[in-house]
Amino acid sequence: MPPLHRVTSLSLALASPLKPRLVPRRSLFRYRMASTTVFGLKEASLVRTQGFIDGKWVDAKEGGVIKVTNPATTEELGTVPEMGLEETKEAIEAASRAFKTWSKTTAKQRHDILKKFYALMQEHQDDLARLITLENGKPLAEAKGEHAYSASFIEAVRTYGEVIPSSFTQLRNVVIKQPIGDSILTPWNFPSAMITRKLGAALAAGCTAVIKPPPETPFSALALVELATRAGVPPGVINVVTTQANVSEVGREMCENTAVKKVSFTGSTPVAKLLYGLAASTLKKVSIEAGGNAPFIVFDDADIDAAVEGAIICKFRGTGQTCVCANRIYVQSSVYADFASRLAEKVAAFNVGNGLDKETTHGPLIHERAVEKVERHVEDALAHGAQLVHGGKRLPGAGSFFAPTVLSDVPADALVNKEETFGPLAALTRFETEEEVIKLANDTSAGLAGYFFSRDIGRVWRVAEALEVGMVGTNTGVISQAVIPFGGIKESGLGREGGHGIEEYMNTKFIAFGGL
């Protein structure tokens, strides 16, 4: 375990640079069995190191594997198969066959299975949280929070039909909802919740699914599939294809195969555009949650203590690696110095280290490329005249650690204000008027989330309506819940997940009953 540091989708763009390693077929099974011991779970059978197609755990046909490491220690956790086009086609065929029966089950039947799934997730919550920490790096307490969030997407989801008054006496108008079928591509920053946020609604709607989890964090997804199978989800309803080197051909097949009717993706905006274009070839239904560049605004009438606490959780949760993290922090001039000093004091108290250590408050970044991006943003801001208040450098030892950082006087044209950092960097920019900061906040192609703190009720309404985002947090740094319609506008995506999310997995059909 590295020392604690006391410091004063599918995303193709973020695919790991690690190359697949081939091992002889006969040694593959023994290798995987040995690797499960490093997880330290109460129930070792939750560690699954194979893909899942048509109810069977399977290896890659060509025998390739992907090495998965702990970002806090660089220790190898184990391997998963390097699957490709052939396995993806098999998974889609299995899902298509299973759809014929699963889509005909009653809502009550699916509800009962999902309730069992939820109960199993709760029964194994300690192991599932530990898996998240091991492969993602986030502190165990935060991983437990993700698990609770993840499980909440499996609880009851409802949808309703509609009866529309007819314009004609001999007709009755009825609207029903029918399942559509699904491909799911997810990112690494929420290894569990990004799966269930899509899968819960898909299963409840009567859809089958082919999941491509991220190569950095596949074990959480595979453990969830193991529990779903125990809960009674039939063969072929859920399929998992793990890949890294073959991600382009796998993603293309999931988007272009005519048997797939819906694609759901969370990840970077460039990859979202690519997949959207591929899915357009067959006019598939698509839901996308892409990148963010969230503004966090502190007005002069704000409760500064509350604003600082909001910034801490909004900016530094997941070590800054969430799509709704505050990326640009704007503070009104009259309270700028006070806010900056209080924020820096809080950040200085962080303990950075291995997420399994009880004293750790913040873990590593997912890999070296993530560290390099934070470094690049810090260096660019300083070159543009920003001042370093705290942190600003990578931390020594094993693992991909970067010191939580606060910069002040960051100019609007700095790189950090133009790109999503996805790291522990709080960049503070001064503003004078409400009109000025609204213009700054909206000066981006992203539109996922935005936050601001103010005690003026008129301003609260004006700013909430003026921000060009899909979700707004007023006087809070926390917005994510299973019950809300989660999603963005502009280049941050299409559709919604969570509340209203089941609609994304259903077709609306109108039926006119005549001859009455």
PDB file of N, CA and C in Angstrom, residues 26 43 113 226 247 348 489:
ATOM      1  N   ARG A  26      -4.447 -23.194 -22.269  1.00  0.00           N
ATOM      2  CA  ARG A  26      -4.525 -24.123 -21.154  1.00  0.00           C
ATOM      3  C   ARG A  26      -4.148 -23.468 -19.825  1.00  0.00           C
ATOM      4  N   GLU A  43     -16.821 -13.192  -0.633  1.00  0.00           N
ATOM      5  CA  GLU A  43     -17.265 -14.241  -1.549  1.00  0.00           C
ATOM      6  C   GLU A  43     -16.478 -14.136  -2.851  1.00  0.00           C
ATOM      7  N   ILE A 113     -37.956 -10.274 -10.300  1.00  0.00           N
ATOM      8  CA  ILE A 113     -36.546 -10.583 -10.546  1.00  0.00           C
ATOM      9  C   ILE A 113     -35.658  -9.409 -10.150  1.00  0.00           C
ATOM     10  N   GLU A 226     -23.203 -11.550 -12.483  1.00  0.00           N
ATOM     11  CA  GLU A 226     -23.280 -12.766 -11.682  1.00  0.00           C
ATOM     12  C   GLU A 226     -24.481 -12.712 -10.736  1.00  0.00           C
ATOM     13  N   VAL A 247     -11.872  -2.331 -29.542  1.00  0.00           N
ATOM     14  CA  VAL A 247     -13.018  -1.513 -29.163  1.00  0.00           C
ATOM     15  C   VAL A 247     -13.680  -0.836 -30.358  1.00  0.00           C
ATOM     16  N   ALA A 348      -6.324  21.495   1.847  1.00  0.00           N
ATOM     17  CA  ALA A 348      -5.055  21.158   2.509  1.00  0.00           C
ATOM     18  C   ALA A 348      -5.221  20.031   3.524  1.00  0.00           C
ATOM     19  N   ILE A 489     -27.713  18.985 -22.361  1.00  0.00           N
ATOM     20  CA  ILE A 489     -28.116  19.589 -23.626  1.00  0.00           C
ATOM     21  C   ILE A 489     -26.837  19.970 -24.385  1.00  0.00           C
TER      22      ILE A 489
END
